[in-house]
CSV table of C-alpha atoms and ligand atoms in Angstrom, one decimal:
chain,number,residue,atom,x,y,z
S,25,MET,CA,28.5,10.2,12.1
S,26,PRO,CA,24.8,9.6,12.2
S,27,PHE,CA,22.4,11.6,9.9
S,28,GLU,CA,22.2,15.2,11.0
S,29,HIS,CA,19.4,17.6,10.2
S,30,PRO,CA,18.4,21.0,11.9
S,31,ASN,CA,14.7,19.8,12.1
S,32,PRO,CA,14.4,17.2,14.9
S,33,GLN,CA,11.5,15.2,13.1
S,34,VAL,CA,13.5,15.0,9.9
S,35,GLN,CA,16.7,14.0,11.8
S,36,ALA,CA,14.8,11.2,13.9
S,37,PHE,CA,13.3,9.8,10.6
S,38,GLY,CA,16.5,9.9,8.8
S,39,ARG,CA,18.4,8.2,11.5
S,40,ARG,CA,15.7,5.3,11.6
S,41,VAL,CA,16.0,4.9,8.0
S,42,GLU,CA,19.9,5.0,8.2
S,43,ALA,CA,19.7,2.3,11.0
S,44,GLU,CA,17.5,0.1,9.0
S,45,PHE,CA,19.2,0.4,5.5
S,46,SER,CA,22.9,0.3,6.5
S,47,ASP,CA,23.2,-3.4,5.9
S,48,GLU,CA,21.3,-3.3,2.5
S,49,ALA,CA,23.5,-4.1,-0.5
S,50,SER,CA,20.9,-4.3,-3.2
S,51,GLY,CA,21.4,-0.7,-4.5
S,52,HIS,CA,18.8,0.5,-2.1
S,53,ASP,CA,21.3,1.1,0.7
S,54,TRP,CA,21.4,4.1,3.0
S,55,TRP,CA,23.9,6.0,0.8
S,56,HIS,CA,21.4,5.8,-2.2
S,57,VAL,CA,18.7,7.2,0.2
S,58,TRP,CA,21.2,9.9,1.3
S,59,ARG,CA,22.0,10.9,-2.2
S,60,VAL,CA,18.4,11.0,-3.1
S,61,TRP,CA,17.8,13.3,-0.2
S,62,ARG,CA,20.7,15.6,-1.3
S,63,LEU,CA,19.3,15.9,-4.7
S,64,ALA,CA,15.7,16.3,-3.7
S,65,ARG,CA,16.6,19.1,-1.3
S,66,ARG,CA,18.4,20.9,-4.0
S,67,ILE,CA,15.8,20.3,-6.8
S,68,ALA,CA,12.9,21.2,-4.4
S,69,ALA,CA,14.7,24.6,-3.5
S,70,ALA,CA,15.2,25.4,-7.2
S,71,GLU,CA,11.7,24.4,-8.3
S,72,GLY,CA,9.8,26.1,-5.4
S,73,ALA,CA,8.5,22.8,-3.9
S,74,GLU,CA,7.9,22.4,-0.2
S,75,VAL,CA,11.4,21.4,0.9
S,76,ARG,CA,10.5,19.6,4.1
S,77,THR,CA,8.0,17.1,2.4
S,78,CYS,CA,10.4,16.4,-0.3
S,79,GLU,CA,13.2,15.7,2.3
S,80,LEU,CA,11.0,13.3,4.2
S,81,ALA,CA,9.7,11.6,1.1
S,82,ALA,CA,13.3,11.3,-0.3
S,83,LEU,CA,14.4,9.7,3.0
S,84,GLY,CA,11.4,7.4,3.0
S,85,HIS,CA,11.0,6.6,-0.6
S,86,ASP,CA,12.5,3.1,-0.6
S,87,VAL,CA,11.1,1.9,2.9
S,88,GLU,CA,8.4,-0.1,1.3
S,89,ASP,CA,10.0,-0.8,-2.0
S,90,HIS,CA,8.6,-4.1,-3.3
S,91,LYS,CA,12.0,-5.7,-3.6
S,92,LEU,CA,12.8,-5.2,0.1
S,93,GLY,CA,9.7,-6.9,1.4
S,94,ARG,CA,8.7,-4.6,4.3
S,95,PRO,CA,5.0,-4.7,5.1
S,96,ALA,CA,2.5,-1.9,4.1
S,97,GLY,CA,2.2,0.6,7.1
S,98,THR,CA,6.0,0.5,7.9
S,99,LEU,CA,6.7,4.0,6.5
S,100,ALA,CA,3.7,5.5,8.3
S,101,ALA,CA,4.8,3.9,11.5
S,102,TRP,CA,8.4,5.2,11.2
S,103,LEU,CA,7.2,8.7,10.5
S,104,ALA,CA,4.9,8.7,13.4
S,105,GLU,CA,7.6,7.4,15.7
S,106,ALA,CA,9.9,10.2,14.4
S,107,GLY,CA,7.1,12.8,15.5
S,108,VAL,CA,6.1,13.8,11.9
S,109,ASP,CA,2.6,15.3,11.9
S,110,GLU,CA,-0.1,13.2,10.3
S,111,ALA,CA,-0.9,15.5,7.4
S,112,THR,CA,2.8,15.6,6.3
S,113,ALA,CA,3.2,11.9,6.8
S,114,ALA,CA,0.1,11.2,4.6
S,115,ARG,CA,1.7,13.3,1.8
S,116,VAL,CA,5.1,11.4,2.2
S,117,VAL,CA,3.5,8.0,2.1
S,118,ALA,CA,1.4,9.1,-1.2
S,119,ILE,CA,4.7,10.1,-2.8
S,120,ALA,CA,6.5,6.9,-1.8
S,121,GLN,CA,3.8,4.7,-3.1
S,122,ARG,CA,4.2,6.1,-6.6
S,123,VAL,CA,7.9,6.8,-6.9
S,124,SER,CA,9.1,3.4,-8.4
S,125,PHE,CA,9.9,2.8,-12.1
S,126,LYS,CA,7.5,0.0,-13.3
S,127,GLY,CA,8.6,-0.5,-16.9
S,128,ALA,CA,9.1,1.5,-20.1
S,129,GLY,CA,5.4,1.3,-21.2
S,130,VAL,CA,3.9,2.0,-17.8
S,131,PRO,CA,3.1,5.8,-17.4
S,132,ASP,CA,4.1,7.7,-14.4
S,133,ALA,CA,1.4,9.2,-12.3
S,134,MET,CA,2.8,11.8,-9.8
S,135,PRO,CA,0.1,14.4,-9.1
S,136,THR,CA,2.2,16.8,-6.9
S,137,LEU,CA,5.3,19.0,-7.5
S,138,GLU,CA,6.8,17.3,-4.4
S,139,GLY,CA,6.3,13.9,-5.8
S,140,ARG,CA,7.8,14.9,-9.1
S,141,VAL,CA,10.8,16.3,-7.3
S,142,VAL,CA,11.5,13.1,-5.4
S,143,GLN,CA,10.9,10.8,-8.4
S,144,ASP,CA,13.4,13.1,-10.4
S,145,ALA,CA,16.0,12.8,-7.6
S,146,ASP,CA,15.5,8.9,-7.3
S,147,ARG,CA,16.0,8.6,-11.1
S,148,LEU,CA,18.9,10.9,-11.3
S,149,ASP,CA,20.7,8.5,-8.8
S,150,ALA,CA,20.0,5.6,-11.2
S,151,ILE,CA,22.0,7.3,-14.0
S,152,GLY,CA,25.4,8.7,-14.7
S,153,ALA,CA,28.5,7.4,-12.9
S,154,ILE,CA,26.6,6.3,-9.9
S,155,GLY,CA,23.9,4.7,-12.1
S,156,VAL,CA,26.6,2.6,-13.9
S,157,ALA,CA,27.9,1.4,-10.5
S,158,ARG,CA,24.5,0.6,-9.2
S,159,ALA,CA,23.4,-1.3,-12.3
S,160,PHE,CA,26.4,-3.7,-12.1
S,161,ALA,CA,26.1,-4.0,-8.3
S,162,TYR,CA,22.5,-4.9,-8.6
S,163,GLY,CA,23.2,-7.4,-11.5
S,164,GLY,CA,26.1,-8.9,-9.5
S,165,ALA,CA,23.9,-9.3,-6.4
S,166,ARG,CA,21.4,-11.3,-8.5
S,167,GLY,CA,24.3,-13.4,-10.2
S,168,ARG,CA,23.6,-11.8,-13.6
S,169,LEU,CA,26.2,-11.3,-16.4
S,170,LEU,CA,27.8,-8.1,-17.2
S,171,TYR,CA,26.6,-8.5,-20.8
S,172,ASP,CA,25.2,-11.2,-23.1
S,173,PRO,CA,25.7,-10.3,-26.8
S,174,HIS,CA,22.8,-12.7,-27.7
S,175,GLU,CA,20.2,-10.8,-26.0
S,176,ALA,CA,17.9,-8.1,-27.4
S,177,PRO,CA,16.4,-5.4,-25.1
S,178,GLU,CA,12.8,-5.8,-24.1
S,179,ARG,CA,10.2,-3.0,-23.7
S,180,HIS,CA,8.1,-3.9,-20.7
S,181,ASP,CA,4.4,-2.9,-21.0
S,182,SER,CA,3.4,-4.1,-17.6
S,183,PHE,CA,5.2,-4.0,-14.2
S,184,GLU,CA,4.8,-7.9,-14.0
S,185,ALA,CA,6.9,-8.2,-17.3
S,186,TYR,CA,9.5,-5.8,-15.9
S,187,ARG,CA,9.7,-7.4,-12.6
S,188,LYS,CA,10.3,-10.9,-14.0
S,189,THR,CA,13.1,-9.9,-16.4
S,190,ASN,CA,16.3,-11.6,-16.0
S,191,SER,CA,18.5,-10.0,-18.6
S,192,SER,CA,22.1,-9.0,-18.2
S,193,SER,CA,23.2,-5.8,-16.5
S,194,LEU,CA,24.0,-4.1,-19.7
S,195,MET,CA,20.5,-4.7,-21.0
S,196,HIS,CA,19.2,-2.6,-18.1
S,197,PHE,CA,20.7,0.5,-19.7
S,198,TYR,CA,18.4,0.0,-22.7
S,199,GLU,CA,15.3,-1.3,-20.7
S,200,LYS,CA,15.4,1.5,-18.2
S,201,LEU,CA,18.3,3.8,-17.7
S,202,PHE,CA,18.6,5.4,-21.2
S,203,LEU,CA,14.8,6.2,-20.9
S,204,LEU,CA,15.0,8.2,-17.8
S,205,LYS,CA,16.3,11.4,-19.2
S,206,ASP,CA,13.0,11.9,-21.1
S,207,ARG,CA,10.9,11.2,-18.1
S,208,MET,CA,12.4,13.8,-15.8
S,209,HIS,CA,9.5,16.2,-14.7
S,210,THR,CA,11.4,19.4,-13.5
S,211,PRO,CA,13.7,21.5,-15.5
S,212,THR,CA,16.4,21.3,-12.8
S,213,ALA,CA,16.5,17.6,-12.9
S,214,ARG,CA,16.4,17.5,-16.8
S,215,ALA,CA,19.6,19.5,-16.9
S,216,LEU,CA,21.4,17.2,-14.5
S,217,ALA,CA,20.0,14.3,-16.4
S,218,GLU,CA,21.4,15.5,-19.8
S,219,GLU,CA,25.0,15.4,-18.4
S,220,ARG,CA,24.5,12.0,-16.6
S,221,HIS,CA,22.9,10.5,-19.7
S,222,ALA,CA,25.7,11.7,-22.1
S,223,PHE,CA,28.3,10.2,-19.6
S,224,MET,CA,26.3,6.8,-19.6
S,225,GLU,CA,26.1,6.8,-23.4
S,226,ALA,CA,29.9,7.2,-23.7
S,227,TYR,CA,30.5,4.6,-21.1
S,228,VAL,CA,28.2,2.0,-22.8
S,229,GLN,CA,29.8,2.7,-26.2
S,230,ARG,CA,33.3,2.4,-24.7
S,231,PHE,CA,32.2,-1.0,-23.0
S,232,LEU,CA,31.1,-2.4,-26.3
S,233,ASP,CA,34.2,-1.3,-28.1
S,234,GLU,CA,36.3,-3.0,-25.4
S,235,TRP,CA,34.2,-6.1,-25.4
S,236,GLU,CA,34.9,-6.6,-29.1
S,237,GLY,CA,38.6,-5.9,-28.5
S,238,ASN,CA,38.4,-2.8,-30.6
S,239,ALA,CA,39.6,-0.3,-27.9
F,5,ADP,P1,13.4,2.2,-8.6
F,5,ADP,O1,14.1,3.2,-7.6
F,5,ADP,O2,12.8,3.0,-9.7
F,5,ADP,O3,12.4,1.3,-7.9
F,5,ADP,P2,14.9,-0.2,-8.8
F,5,ADP,O4,14.6,-0.4,-7.5
F,5,ADP,O5,14.2,-0.9,-9.9
F,5,ADP,O6,14.5,1.4,-9.1
F,5,ADP,O7,16.4,-0.2,-9.0
F,5,ADP,C1,17.3,0.1,-7.9
F,5,ADP,C2,18.7,0.2,-8.6
F,5,ADP,O8,19.1,-1.1,-9.2
F,5,ADP,C3,18.9,1.2,-9.7
F,5,ADP,O9,20.0,1.8,-9.9
F,5,ADP,C4,18.4,0.4,-10.9
F,5,ADP,O10,19.0,0.9,-12.2
F,5,ADP,C5,19.2,-0.9,-10.6
F,5,ADP,N1,18.5,-2.0,-11.2
F,5,ADP,C6,17.3,-2.5,-11.1
F,5,ADP,N2,16.9,-3.5,-12.0
F,5,ADP,C7,18.1,-3.8,-12.5
F,5,ADP,C8,18.6,-4.8,-13.5
F,5,ADP,N3,17.7,-5.7,-13.9
F,5,ADP,N4,19.9,-4.8,-13.8
F,5,ADP,C9,20.7,-4.0,-13.3
F,5,ADP,N5,20.4,-2.9,-12.4
F,5,ADP,C10,19.1,-2.9,-12.1
F,6,NI,NI1,15.5,4.7,-4.7
């Protein structure tokens, strides 16, 4: 069933994203977008953020992701085609431009509560059980090893260095996923992140025990 929403503009925009993302297997597929939308809606309500802006920004947050190669202006065009007013569209574009993780040493700059809600929602979907699945799916799509015991994790102080990394999927937990809990902005997301983080830590411990043949 196509994306449904009581607001016609949000529904039209969501359906556009759904249509364009449904054959994406990079971990930025429609269902990632859908989960981020669900989380953003929930966090926005709990934190008193403007829910409609958060929903649109969640649905649009990966449209111009650097890994997907769509040209600048695509997001604004899709929002306009869905009938979203210009002021809201401008807020959504501003959030989407800032949402992505750019390396452990690169600070976040998210000036609005709505942006912080969407960034939290996107990051929650990178951790926990879903996060484990996405990390290995992403690594597999790029032909990476599950784990390479000879590697040491790197701390990336620039987006360039982070983008160029070619380490195993397990290293990604140390280079990004274990850092996300402490970078949550809102109390609502932080509470969810604590649980997801604990699950991931137990998972990686178990992975390494099994790797050595100790479990
Ligand atoms: P963001 O949404 O912050 O831009 P990315 O686009 O970098 O995040 O990542 C999308 C998904 O792919 C996330 O679940 C992320 O953890 C995973 N991922 C990104 N880079 C790697 C990597 N080098 N190894 C394994 N998984 C990765
Ligand atoms: Ni995302």
